[in-house]
PDB file of C-alpha atoms and ligand atoms in Angstrom:
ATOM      1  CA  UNK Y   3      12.359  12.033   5.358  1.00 51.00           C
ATOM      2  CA  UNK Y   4      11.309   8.071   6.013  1.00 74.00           C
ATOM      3  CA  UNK Y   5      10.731   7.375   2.575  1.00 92.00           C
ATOM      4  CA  UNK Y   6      10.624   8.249  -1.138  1.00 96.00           C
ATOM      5  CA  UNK Y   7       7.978   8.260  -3.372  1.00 97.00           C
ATOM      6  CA  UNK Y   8       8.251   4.948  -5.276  1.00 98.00           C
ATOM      7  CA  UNK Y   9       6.626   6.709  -8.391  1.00 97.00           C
ATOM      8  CA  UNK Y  10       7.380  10.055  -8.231  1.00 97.00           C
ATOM      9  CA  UNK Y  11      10.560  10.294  -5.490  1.00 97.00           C
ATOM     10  CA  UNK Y  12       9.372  13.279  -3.662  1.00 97.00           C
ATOM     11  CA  UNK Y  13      10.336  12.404   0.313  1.00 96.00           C
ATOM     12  CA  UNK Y  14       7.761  10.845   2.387  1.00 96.00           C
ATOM     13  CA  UNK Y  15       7.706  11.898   6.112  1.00 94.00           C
ATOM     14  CA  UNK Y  16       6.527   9.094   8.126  1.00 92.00           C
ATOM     15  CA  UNK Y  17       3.421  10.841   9.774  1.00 93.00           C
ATOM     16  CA  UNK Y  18       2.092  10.917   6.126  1.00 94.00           C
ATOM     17  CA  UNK Y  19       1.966   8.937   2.914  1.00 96.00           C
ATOM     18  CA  UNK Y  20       1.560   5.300   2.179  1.00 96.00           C
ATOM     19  CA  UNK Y  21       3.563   2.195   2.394  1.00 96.00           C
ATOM     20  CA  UNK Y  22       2.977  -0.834   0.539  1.00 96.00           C
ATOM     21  CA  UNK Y  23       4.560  -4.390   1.448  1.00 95.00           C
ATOM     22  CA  UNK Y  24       4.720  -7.542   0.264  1.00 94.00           C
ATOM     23  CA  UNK Y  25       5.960  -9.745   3.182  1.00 90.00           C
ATOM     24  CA  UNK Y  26       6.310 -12.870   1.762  1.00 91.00           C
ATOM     25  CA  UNK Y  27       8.830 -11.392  -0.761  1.00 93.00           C
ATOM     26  CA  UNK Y  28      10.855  -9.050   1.871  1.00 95.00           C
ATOM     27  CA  UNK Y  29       9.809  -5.726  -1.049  1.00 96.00           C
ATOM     28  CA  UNK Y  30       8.510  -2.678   0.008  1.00 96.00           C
ATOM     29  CA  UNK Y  31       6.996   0.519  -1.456  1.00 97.00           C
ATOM     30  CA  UNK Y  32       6.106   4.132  -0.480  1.00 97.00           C
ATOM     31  CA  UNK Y  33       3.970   6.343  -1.970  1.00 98.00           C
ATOM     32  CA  UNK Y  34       2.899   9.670  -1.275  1.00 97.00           C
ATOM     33  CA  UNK Y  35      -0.425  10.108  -2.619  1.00 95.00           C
ATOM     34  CA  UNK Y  36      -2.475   7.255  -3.362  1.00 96.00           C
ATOM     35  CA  UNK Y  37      -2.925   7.863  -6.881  1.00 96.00           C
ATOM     36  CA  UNK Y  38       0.632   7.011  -7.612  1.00 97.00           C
ATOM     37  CA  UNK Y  39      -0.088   3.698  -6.554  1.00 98.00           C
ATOM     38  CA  UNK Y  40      -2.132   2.963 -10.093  1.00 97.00           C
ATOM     39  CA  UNK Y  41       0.688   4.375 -12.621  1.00 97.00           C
ATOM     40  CA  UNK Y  42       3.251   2.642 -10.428  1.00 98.00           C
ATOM     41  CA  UNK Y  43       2.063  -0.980 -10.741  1.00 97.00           C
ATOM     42  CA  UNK Y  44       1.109  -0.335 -14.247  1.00 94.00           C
ATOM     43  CA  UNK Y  45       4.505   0.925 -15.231  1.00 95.00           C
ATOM     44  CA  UNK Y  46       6.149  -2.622 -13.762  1.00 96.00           C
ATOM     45  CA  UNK Y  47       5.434  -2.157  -9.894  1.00 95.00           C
ATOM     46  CA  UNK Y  48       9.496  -1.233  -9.109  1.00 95.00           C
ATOM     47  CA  UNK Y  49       9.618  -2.829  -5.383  1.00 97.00           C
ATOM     48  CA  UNK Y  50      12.523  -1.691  -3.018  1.00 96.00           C
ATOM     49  CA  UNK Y  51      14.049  -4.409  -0.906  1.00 96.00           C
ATOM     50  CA  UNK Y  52      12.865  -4.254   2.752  1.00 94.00           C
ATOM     51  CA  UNK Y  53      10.708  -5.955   5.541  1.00 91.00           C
ATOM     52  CA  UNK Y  54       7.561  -5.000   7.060  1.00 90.00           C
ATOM     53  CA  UNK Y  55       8.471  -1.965   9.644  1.00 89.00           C
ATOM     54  CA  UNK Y  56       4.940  -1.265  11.057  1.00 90.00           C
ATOM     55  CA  UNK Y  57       3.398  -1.760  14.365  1.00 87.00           C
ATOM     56  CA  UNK Y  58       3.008  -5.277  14.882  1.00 82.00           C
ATOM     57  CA  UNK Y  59      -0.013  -4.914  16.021  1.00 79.00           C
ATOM     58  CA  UNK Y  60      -1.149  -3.819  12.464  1.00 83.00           C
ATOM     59  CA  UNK Y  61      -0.258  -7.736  11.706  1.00 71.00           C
ATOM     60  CA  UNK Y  62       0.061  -8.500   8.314  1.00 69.00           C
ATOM     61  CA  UNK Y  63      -3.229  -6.704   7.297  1.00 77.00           C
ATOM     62  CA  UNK Y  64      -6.435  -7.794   7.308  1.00 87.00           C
ATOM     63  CA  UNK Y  65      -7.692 -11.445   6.653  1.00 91.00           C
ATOM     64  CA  UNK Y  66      -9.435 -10.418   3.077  1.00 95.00           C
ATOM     65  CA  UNK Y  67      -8.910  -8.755   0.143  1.00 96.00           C
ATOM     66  CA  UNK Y  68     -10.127  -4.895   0.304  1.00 95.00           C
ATOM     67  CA  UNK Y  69     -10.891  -4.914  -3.411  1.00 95.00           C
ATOM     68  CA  UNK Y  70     -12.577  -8.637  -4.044  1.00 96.00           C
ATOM     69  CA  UNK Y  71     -12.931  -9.852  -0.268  1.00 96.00           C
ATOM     70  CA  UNK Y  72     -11.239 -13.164  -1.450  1.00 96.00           C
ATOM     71  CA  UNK Y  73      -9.574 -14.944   1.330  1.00 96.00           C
ATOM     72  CA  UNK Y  74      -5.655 -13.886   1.596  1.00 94.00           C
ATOM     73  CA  UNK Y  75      -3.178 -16.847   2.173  1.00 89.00           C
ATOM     74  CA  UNK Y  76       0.950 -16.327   1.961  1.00 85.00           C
ATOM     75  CA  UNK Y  77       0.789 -13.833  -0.664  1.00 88.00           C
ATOM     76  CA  UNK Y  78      -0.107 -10.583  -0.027  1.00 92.00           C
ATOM     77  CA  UNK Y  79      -0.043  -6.946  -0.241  1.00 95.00           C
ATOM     78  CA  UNK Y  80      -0.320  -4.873   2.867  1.00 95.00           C
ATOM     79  CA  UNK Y  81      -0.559  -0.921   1.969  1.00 96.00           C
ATOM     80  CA  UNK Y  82      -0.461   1.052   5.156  1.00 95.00           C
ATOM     81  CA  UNK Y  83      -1.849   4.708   5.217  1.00 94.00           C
ATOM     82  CA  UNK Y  84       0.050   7.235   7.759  1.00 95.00           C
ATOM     83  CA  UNK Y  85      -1.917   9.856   9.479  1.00 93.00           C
ATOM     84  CA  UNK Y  86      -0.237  11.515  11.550  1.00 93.00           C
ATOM     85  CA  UNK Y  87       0.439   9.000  14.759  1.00 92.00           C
ATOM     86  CA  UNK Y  88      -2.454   7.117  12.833  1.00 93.00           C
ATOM     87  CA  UNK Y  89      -2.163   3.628  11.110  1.00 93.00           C
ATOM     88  CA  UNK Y  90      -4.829   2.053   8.901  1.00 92.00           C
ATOM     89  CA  UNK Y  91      -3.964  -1.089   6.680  1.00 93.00           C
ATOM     90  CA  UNK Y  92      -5.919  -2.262   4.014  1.00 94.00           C
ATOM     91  CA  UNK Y  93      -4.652  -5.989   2.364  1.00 95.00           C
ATOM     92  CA  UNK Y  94      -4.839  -7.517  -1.093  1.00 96.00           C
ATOM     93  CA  UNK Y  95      -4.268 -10.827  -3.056  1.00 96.00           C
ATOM     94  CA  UNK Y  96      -2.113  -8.930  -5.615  1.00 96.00           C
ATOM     95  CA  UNK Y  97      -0.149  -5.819  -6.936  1.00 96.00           C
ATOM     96  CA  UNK Y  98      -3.053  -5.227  -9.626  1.00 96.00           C
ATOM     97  CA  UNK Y  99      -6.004  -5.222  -6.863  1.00 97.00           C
ATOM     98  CA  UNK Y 100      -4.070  -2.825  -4.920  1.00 97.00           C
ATOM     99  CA  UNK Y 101      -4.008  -0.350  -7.885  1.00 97.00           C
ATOM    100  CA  UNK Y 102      -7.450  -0.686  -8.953  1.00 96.00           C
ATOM    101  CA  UNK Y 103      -8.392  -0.116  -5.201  1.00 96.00           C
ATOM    102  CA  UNK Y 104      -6.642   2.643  -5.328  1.00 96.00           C
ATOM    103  CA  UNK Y 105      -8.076   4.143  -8.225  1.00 94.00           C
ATOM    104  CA  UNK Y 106     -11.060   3.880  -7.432  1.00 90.00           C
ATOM    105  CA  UNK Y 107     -10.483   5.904  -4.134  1.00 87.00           C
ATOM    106  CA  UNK Y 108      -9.615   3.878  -1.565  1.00 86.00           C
ATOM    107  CA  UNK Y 109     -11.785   3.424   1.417  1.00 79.00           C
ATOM    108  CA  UNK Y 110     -13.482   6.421   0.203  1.00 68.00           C
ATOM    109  CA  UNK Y 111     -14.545   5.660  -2.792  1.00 55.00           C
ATOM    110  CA  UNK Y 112     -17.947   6.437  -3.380  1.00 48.00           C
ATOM    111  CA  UNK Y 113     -19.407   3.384  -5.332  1.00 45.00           C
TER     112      UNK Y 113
HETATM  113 ZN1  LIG M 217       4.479  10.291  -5.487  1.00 75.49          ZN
HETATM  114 ZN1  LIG M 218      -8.262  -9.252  -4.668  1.00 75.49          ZN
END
């Protein structure tokens, strides 16, 4: 096991789960279903020490916020889903956008 849960601290292998960073504060999450991200940030958002450890061709996420497309400058929040040998990161301007992304499904989210 890679990881722990950051909510619930059931292991998370590393060809599954999610990892959240924020790199310009060196803290790091994991989580292993996307709806613990929600109750996590809303019960204080508990970060682990710990630099971003993915493919550096992932970068440091995408240019834009996933939930409100603003433009992201130092700060931000890179959440990393593992599939398998997969990789797919999603950014955001803040812990709380994260969540409510998140909540409402993700990329597959249906409104
Ligand atoms: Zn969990
Ligand atoms: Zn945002």
């Amino acid at each position: 096991m890679a990881d722990r849960c950051s909510w619930c601290g059931v292991g998370v292998g590393l060809d599954d789960g999610w990892r959240a960073f924020e790199p310009a504060g060196a803290r790091r999450a994991a989580f292993c279903r996307l709806e613990h991200v929600f109750p996590w940030t809303f019960r204080g958002a508990h970060w682990d020490a710990g630099d971003f450890d993915e493919p550096p061709e992932l970068g440091e996420g995408p240019p834009r916020c996933s939930q409100c497309d603003a433009e992201l400058g130092e700060v931000r929040i890179v959440l990393v889903r593992h599939r398998d040998d997969a990789r797919i990161a999603d950014a955001f301007c803040s812990t709380e956008h994260m969540a409510d992304w998140a909540k409402s499904g993700g990329r597959w989210r249906s409104a």
